Tab-separated table of C-alpha atoms in Angstrom:
chain	number	residue	atom	x	y	z
A	1	MET	CA	-0.105	-0.122	0.237
A	2	LYS	CA	1.438	3.472	-1.309
A	3	LYS	CA	0.463	6.663	-2.153
A	4	ALA	CA	0.407	6.989	-5.906
A	5	THR	CA	3.291	7.901	-7.811
A	6	ASP	CA	2.194	9.203	-12.033
A	7	ARG	CA	3.644	6.184	-12.685
A	8	ASP	CA	1.247	3.896	-10.528
A	9	LYS	CA	-1.291	5.418	-11.809
A	10	LEU	CA	-0.881	5.461	-15.813
A	11	GLU	CA	0.071	1.716	-14.674
A	12	ALA	CA	-3.744	1.393	-13.169
A	13	PHE	CA	-5.463	3.013	-16.021
A	14	GLN	CA	-3.712	1.228	-18.370
A	15	GLN	CA	-4.547	-2.099	-16.694
A	16	TYR	CA	-8.220	-1.418	-15.588
A	17	ASP	CA	-10.853	-0.958	-18.190
A	18	ALA	CA	-14.002	-1.020	-15.679
A	19	TRP	CA	-14.098	1.462	-13.149
A	20	VAL	CA	-16.555	1.500	-10.400
A	21	PHE	CA	-16.520	4.689	-8.354
A	22	ASP	CA	-18.317	5.399	-4.678
A	23	LEU	CA	-20.646	8.159	-4.317
A	24	ASP	CA	-20.581	10.293	-1.209
A	25	GLY	CA	-16.868	11.174	-1.046
A	26	THR	CA	-15.405	10.445	-3.626
A	27	LEU	CA	-17.136	12.047	-6.487
A	28	TRP	CA	-19.193	14.271	-4.502
A	29	LYS	CA	-19.839	15.456	-0.725
A	30	GLY	CA	-23.846	16.346	0.101
A	31	SER	CA	-24.221	18.363	-3.017
A	32	THR	CA	-20.809	19.406	-4.521
A	33	LEU	CA	-18.972	17.483	-6.639
A	34	ILE	CA	-15.333	16.333	-6.213
A	35	PRO	CA	-12.916	18.787	-8.431
A	36	GLY	CA	-11.538	16.755	-10.949
A	37	ALA	CA	-14.601	14.512	-10.947
A	38	LYS	CA	-16.045	15.311	-14.297
A	39	GLU	CA	-12.454	15.651	-15.533
A	40	PHE	CA	-11.732	12.113	-14.871
A	41	ILE	CA	-14.917	10.741	-16.003
A	42	GLU	CA	-14.553	12.528	-19.145
A	43	LEU	CA	-10.713	10.937	-19.623
A	44	LEU	CA	-11.781	7.173	-18.990
A	45	ARG	CA	-14.981	7.463	-21.269
A	46	TYR	CA	-12.721	9.238	-24.306
A	47	TYR	CA	-10.779	6.078	-23.545
A	48	ASN	CA	-13.089	3.860	-23.548
A	49	LYS	CA	-13.443	2.494	-20.218
A	50	LYS	CA	-16.354	1.336	-18.725
A	51	VAL	CA	-17.418	3.047	-15.573
A	52	PHE	CA	-19.681	2.390	-13.432
A	53	PHE	CA	-21.440	4.432	-9.740
A	54	VAL	CA	-22.318	2.129	-6.700
A	55	THR	CA	-23.810	3.926	-3.814
A	56	ASN	CA	-24.816	2.247	-0.214
A	57	ASN	CA	-26.954	4.484	0.542
A	58	ALA	CA	-30.590	3.156	0.121
A	59	THR	CA	-32.878	5.951	0.211
A	60	LYS	CA	-32.234	7.158	-3.070
A	61	SER	CA	-32.862	4.772	-6.324
A	62	ARG	CA	-30.414	4.159	-9.731
A	63	THR	CA	-32.611	6.651	-11.738
A	64	THR	CA	-32.783	9.333	-8.945
A	65	ASN	CA	-28.731	9.001	-8.479
A	66	ALA	CA	-27.944	9.071	-12.029
A	67	ALA	CA	-29.861	12.332	-12.691
A	68	LYS	CA	-28.288	14.137	-9.596
A	69	LEU	CA	-24.738	13.092	-11.279
A	70	THR	CA	-26.075	14.265	-15.101
A	71	ALA	CA	-27.622	17.039	-13.247
A	72	MET	CA	-23.421	18.153	-11.718
A	73	GLY	CA	-21.768	17.736	-14.740
A	74	ILE	CA	-21.402	13.971	-15.051
A	75	THR	CA	-23.535	12.241	-17.389
A	76	ALA	CA	-24.356	8.722	-16.134
A	77	THR	CA	-26.996	5.986	-17.351
A	78	GLN	CA	-29.182	4.175	-15.003
A	79	ALA	CA	-27.622	1.337	-16.293
A	80	GLU	CA	-24.195	2.278	-15.402
A	81	MET	CA	-25.711	3.259	-11.515
A	82	TYR	CA	-25.877	0.715	-8.765
A	83	THR	CA	-27.852	1.077	-5.389
A	84	SER	CA	-28.044	-1.262	-2.176
A	85	SER	CA	-31.698	-0.544	-2.993
A	86	PHE	CA	-31.666	-2.173	-6.374
A	87	ALA	CA	-29.335	-5.218	-5.216
A	88	ALA	CA	-32.239	-5.605	-2.759
A	89	ALA	CA	-34.436	-5.884	-5.157
A	90	ALA	CA	-32.438	-7.539	-8.128
A	91	TYR	CA	-32.276	-10.295	-4.871
A	92	LEU	CA	-35.790	-11.132	-4.306
A	93	LYS	CA	-36.693	-10.531	-8.332
A	94	ALA	CA	-33.437	-13.595	-8.659
A	95	VAL	CA	-34.959	-15.683	-5.877
A	96	GLY	CA	-38.619	-15.676	-7.011
A	97	PHE	CA	-39.921	-13.614	-4.265
A	98	ASN	CA	-43.457	-13.958	-4.621
A	99	LYS	CA	-44.500	-12.131	-1.238
A	100	LYS	CA	-45.104	-8.622	0.641
A	101	ALA	CA	-42.086	-6.803	1.898
A	102	TYR	CA	-42.275	-4.628	4.636
A	103	VAL	CA	-39.813	-1.653	4.426
A	104	ILE	CA	-37.894	0.412	7.177
A	105	GLY	CA	-36.061	2.658	4.150
A	106	GLU	CA	-37.532	5.697	2.256
A	107	GLU	CA	-38.944	6.164	-1.196
A	108	GLY	CA	-35.830	4.914	-3.095
A	109	LEU	CA	-35.983	1.607	-1.541
A	110	VAL	CA	-39.663	1.206	-2.265
A	111	GLU	CA	-39.144	2.125	-5.670
A	112	GLU	CA	-37.012	-0.139	-6.874
A	113	LEU	CA	-38.550	-3.151	-4.991
A	114	THR	CA	-41.813	-1.981	-6.596
A	115	ALA	CA	-40.121	-1.817	-10.148
A	116	VAL	CA	-39.837	-5.678	-9.596
A	117	GLY	CA	-43.194	-6.216	-8.800
A	118	VAL	CA	-42.549	-6.163	-5.106
A	119	GLN	CA	-45.624	-5.141	-3.237
A	120	CYS	CA	-44.274	-2.979	-0.608
A	121	VAL	CA	-45.523	-2.615	3.320
A	122	GLY	CA	-44.060	0.467	5.439
A	123	GLY	CA	-41.951	2.498	4.466
A	124	PRO	CA	-43.120	6.426	3.777
A	125	ALA	CA	-46.184	5.018	4.247
A	126	HIS	CA	-45.367	4.718	7.482
A	127	ARG	CA	-44.395	7.883	8.412
A	128	GLY	CA	-45.112	9.185	11.365
A	129	VAL	CA	-47.310	6.114	12.418
A	130	GLU	CA	-47.175	5.721	16.656
A	131	VAL	CA	-48.595	3.039	18.507
A	132	ASP	CA	-50.942	4.106	20.669
A	133	TRP	CA	-49.579	3.875	24.080
A	134	SER	CA	-53.078	5.258	26.232
A	135	GLN	CA	-54.759	1.460	25.364
A	136	ALA	CA	-54.316	-1.050	28.206
A	137	GLU	CA	-52.601	-3.783	25.621
A	138	PRO	CA	-51.006	-1.856	23.111
A	139	HIS	CA	-50.840	-3.660	19.646
A	140	VAL	CA	-49.189	-3.456	16.019
A	141	GLU	CA	-50.925	-5.051	13.936
A	142	VAL	CA	-48.776	-6.766	11.447
A	143	ASP	CA	-49.777	-7.921	7.521
A	144	PRO	CA	-49.912	-11.914	7.427
A	145	GLU	CA	-48.547	-12.105	3.658
A	146	VAL	CA	-44.907	-9.965	4.940
A	147	GLY	CA	-42.263	-12.640	3.618
A	148	ALA	CA	-39.429	-10.393	3.678
A	149	VAL	CA	-38.111	-7.309	5.770
A	150	VAL	CA	-35.941	-5.067	3.869
A	151	VAL	CA	-34.048	-2.553	5.613
A	152	GLY	CA	-31.805	0.594	4.709
A	153	LEU	CA	-31.286	4.016	5.480
A	154	ASP	CA	-34.532	5.725	7.118
A	155	ARG	CA	-34.371	9.044	8.406
A	156	TYR	CA	-38.267	8.841	9.481
A	157	ILE	CA	-37.268	5.920	11.684
A	158	SER	CA	-39.307	4.988	14.876
A	159	TYR	CA	-40.429	2.685	17.457
A	160	TYR	CA	-44.270	1.171	16.088
A	161	LYS	CA	-41.781	0.490	12.340
A	162	LEU	CA	-39.088	-1.126	14.561
A	163	GLN	CA	-41.892	-2.833	16.589
A	164	TYR	CA	-43.620	-3.998	12.887
A	165	ALA	CA	-40.621	-5.333	11.910
A	166	THR	CA	-39.352	-7.052	14.890
A	167	LEU	CA	-42.883	-8.998	15.137
A	168	CYS	CA	-42.590	-10.093	11.656
A	169	LEU	CA	-39.064	-11.445	11.875
A	170	ALA	CA	-39.529	-13.004	15.636
A	171	ASN	CA	-42.981	-15.082	14.593
A	172	ASN	CA	-41.877	-16.545	11.201
A	173	ASP	CA	-38.675	-18.106	11.493
A	174	SER	CA	-39.148	-18.047	6.762
A	175	CYS	CA	-39.925	-14.109	6.608
A	176	MET	CA	-36.284	-13.115	5.325
A	177	PHE	CA	-34.195	-10.316	7.024
A	178	LEU	CA	-32.580	-8.305	3.952
A	179	ALA	CA	-29.970	-5.487	4.703
A	180	CYS	CA	-29.060	-3.069	2.180
A	181	ASN	CA	-26.056	-2.195	3.560
A	182	THR	CA	-24.765	-2.063	7.541
A	183	ASP	CA	-22.339	1.532	7.048
A	184	ALA	CA	-22.013	2.882	10.752
A	185	ARG	CA	-22.546	6.831	9.606
A	186	GLY	CA	-22.975	8.327	6.109
A	187	HIS	CA	-21.668	12.161	5.261
A	188	PHE	CA	-25.097	13.335	4.312
A	189	SER	CA	-23.803	16.905	4.682
A	190	GLN	CA	-20.190	18.132	4.235
A	191	ALA	CA	-20.188	19.057	7.801
A	192	GLN	CA	-21.153	15.955	10.014
A	193	GLU	CA	-21.329	12.580	9.952
A	194	TRP	CA	-24.971	11.075	10.685
A	195	ALA	CA	-26.030	7.678	11.531
A	196	GLY	CA	-26.101	4.980	9.180
A	197	ALA	CA	-28.732	2.067	7.760
A	198	GLY	CA	-26.381	0.022	10.235
A	199	THR	CA	-28.087	1.812	12.821
A	200	MET	CA	-31.449	0.141	11.923
A	201	VAL	CA	-30.022	-2.982	11.445
A	202	ALA	CA	-28.306	-3.348	14.358
A	203	ALA	CA	-31.293	-2.325	16.521
A	204	LEU	CA	-33.133	-5.045	14.591
A	205	ILE	CA	-30.701	-8.108	15.019
A	206	GLY	CA	-30.989	-6.965	18.649
A	207	SER	CA	-35.216	-7.131	18.801
A	208	SER	CA	-35.262	-10.378	16.829
A	209	GLU	CA	-32.149	-12.096	17.630
A	210	ARG	CA	-31.268	-12.734	14.125
A	211	GLU	CA	-29.088	-12.066	11.500
A	212	PRO	CA	-29.358	-10.388	8.013
A	213	MET	CA	-28.138	-11.180	5.017
A	214	LEU	CA	-26.285	-8.278	3.527
A	215	LEU	CA	-26.561	-7.060	0.092
A	216	GLY	CA	-24.551	-3.837	-0.449
A	217	LYS	CA	-20.885	-3.164	-0.360
A	218	PRO	CA	-18.529	-5.147	1.203
A	219	ALA	CA	-20.711	-8.304	-0.015
A	220	SER	CA	-20.580	-9.660	-3.186
A	221	PHE	CA	-23.591	-9.508	-4.836
A	222	ILE	CA	-23.458	-5.932	-7.057
A	223	LEU	CA	-20.303	-6.992	-7.595
A	224	ASP	CA	-21.055	-10.579	-8.754
A	225	HIS	CA	-24.510	-8.711	-10.812
A	226	LEU	CA	-22.798	-5.638	-12.222
A	227	CYS	CA	-19.335	-8.409	-13.773
A	228	ALA	CA	-21.906	-10.664	-15.072
A	229	THR	CA	-24.972	-8.025	-17.094
A	230	HIS	CA	-21.808	-6.366	-18.821
A	231	GLN	CA	-19.326	-9.336	-19.327
A	232	ILE	CA	-16.500	-7.727	-17.290
A	233	ALA	CA	-13.288	-9.388	-15.690
A	234	ARG	CA	-12.359	-8.418	-11.645
A	235	ASP	CA	-9.142	-8.736	-12.440
A	236	LYS	CA	-10.076	-6.300	-15.256
A	237	THR	CA	-11.920	-4.010	-12.623
A	238	ILE	CA	-10.995	-1.520	-9.635
A	239	VAL	CA	-13.141	0.012	-6.967
A	240	VAL	CA	-12.528	3.953	-6.463
A	241	GLY	CA	-13.900	4.527	-2.623
A	242	ASP	CA	-13.085	6.504	0.563
A	243	ARG	CA	-14.078	3.636	2.351
A	244	LEU	CA	-12.346	1.054	3.914
A	245	ASP	CA	-14.709	-1.078	5.515
A	246	THR	CA	-17.070	-1.136	2.355
A	247	ASP	CA	-15.243	0.416	-0.781
A	248	ILE	CA	-11.779	-0.954	0.005
A	249	LEU	CA	-12.683	-4.029	2.045
A	250	TRP	CA	-15.631	-5.129	-1.359
A	251	GLY	CA	-12.705	-4.764	-4.040
A	252	ILE	CA	-10.256	-6.848	-2.324
A	253	GLN	CA	-12.779	-9.213	-0.983
A	254	ASN	CA	-14.270	-9.988	-4.789
A	255	GLY	CA	-10.861	-9.664	-6.793
A	256	ALA	CA	-10.716	-6.467	-7.192
A	257	GLY	CA	-8.122	-3.658	-7.695
A	258	THR	CA	-8.330	-0.920	-5.048
A	259	CYS	CA	-7.944	2.639	-4.901
A	260	CYS	CA	-8.984	4.877	-1.789
A	261	VAL	CA	-8.967	8.410	-2.102
A	262	LEU	CA	-8.950	10.896	1.319
A	263	SER	CA	-11.730	13.359	0.515
A	264	GLY	CA	-14.374	11.043	2.615
A	265	VAL	CA	-14.303	9.923	5.953
A	266	THR	CA	-10.934	7.788	5.528
A	267	SER	CA	-7.879	10.214	6.598
A	268	GLU	CA	-3.974	9.113	5.626
A	269	ALA	CA	-3.204	8.565	9.267
A	270	GLN	CA	-5.930	6.312	9.570
A	271	LEU	CA	-5.339	4.573	6.610
A	272	LEU	CA	-1.508	4.261	7.373
A	273	ALA	CA	-2.030	3.207	11.551
A	274	GLU	CA	-0.695	-0.074	12.507
A	275	THR	CA	-4.325	-1.162	13.719
A	276	ASN	CA	-5.367	-0.225	9.902
A	277	LYS	CA	-6.020	-4.178	7.744
A	278	VAL	CA	-7.429	-2.870	4.851
A	279	HIS	CA	-5.020	-2.275	2.754
A	280	PRO	CA	-6.187	-0.642	-0.947
A	281	LYS	CA	-3.316	-0.959	-3.909
A	282	LEU	CA	-3.052	2.469	-3.682
A	283	TYR	CA	-4.317	5.729	-2.357
A	284	ILE	CA	-4.828	9.307	-3.757
A	285	PRO	CA	-5.440	12.859	-2.001
A	286	ASP	CA	-8.932	12.987	-3.990
A	287	ILE	CA	-10.181	11.385	-7.724
A	288	GLY	CA	-9.027	14.809	-9.216
A	289	ASP	CA	-5.425	13.479	-8.428
A	290	PHE	CA	-6.026	11.162	-11.163
A	291	LEU	CA	-5.663	14.123	-13.563
A	292	THR	CA	-1.714	13.914	-13.240
A	293	ILE	CA	-1.537	11.649	-15.883
A	294	LYS	CA	-4.313	12.840	-18.423
A	295	ASN	CA	-0.713	14.076	-20.530
A	296	GLN	CA	0.818	10.323	-20.444
A	297	ILE	CA	-1.555	8.116	-21.937
A	298	PRO	CA	-0.212	6.040	-24.678
A	299	SER	CA	-3.356	6.351	-27.484
A	300	ASN	CA	-3.117	2.439	-27.962
A	301	CYS	CA	-4.628	2.367	-24.187
A	302	ALA	CA	-7.940	2.478	-25.353
A	303	ILE	CA	-10.223	-0.267	-25.444
A	304	MET	CA	-11.092	-1.401	-28.792
């Protein structure tokens, strides 16, 4: 593991045909594009490299994220965009799921599930619903047709939602427990880190005494789907991201190259600390640092 020199960056550019980028902390922070992100993506496209965007944030759908990126100046299609909300939907579709899903999450997660024919209960529809504690015997009525609890970040989490999901999981061993991601924190604004989806998942692990199936990074499902769909070899793929425990670990465990950017949650001190056991192949200050090799790329580097 070392800070990338121009030679290292040039070798990576030549070696990898598919570039997989995290979003928050890597290409943008909040609503601000990181300097150089647009120009480097354009450079990759100029040389016919395949570009993909993968985020663990399940609050938005692929369509919404692609539209945000495009509005910021980086053209992105839905086919290039992968979210943990899409991963949950794709998994349920793959296993032939035909029941209802109880959602702890927001509009983007419901949108992706609905797109593959999964009928959703909860989510935004349960926003503001509370347990009636004035009753002598408070009670939450659960839809018996729920066959999966799907958990993503829910900024409107409530005790009612947790109880509903707990009843689904604790009273039905066949009910699936799917976690879009288990991120502890996320950069939802530039100034602060915020509690992530992992807090909601952890609450349900505690109450249901069950472990979920993880579908977002660092689990393999998204990269399996991406490589199979787009016919990409893992050893020709590089993951660029700012989180060691998701982005970089995801790439390492799944046979891809890795590059850590220090523009998000990981500092150089954390990366180089003796206690850190997750080591990317390369690291750079930010995505714009790749532009130092712009005039060194040989003309035969393009994928034909």
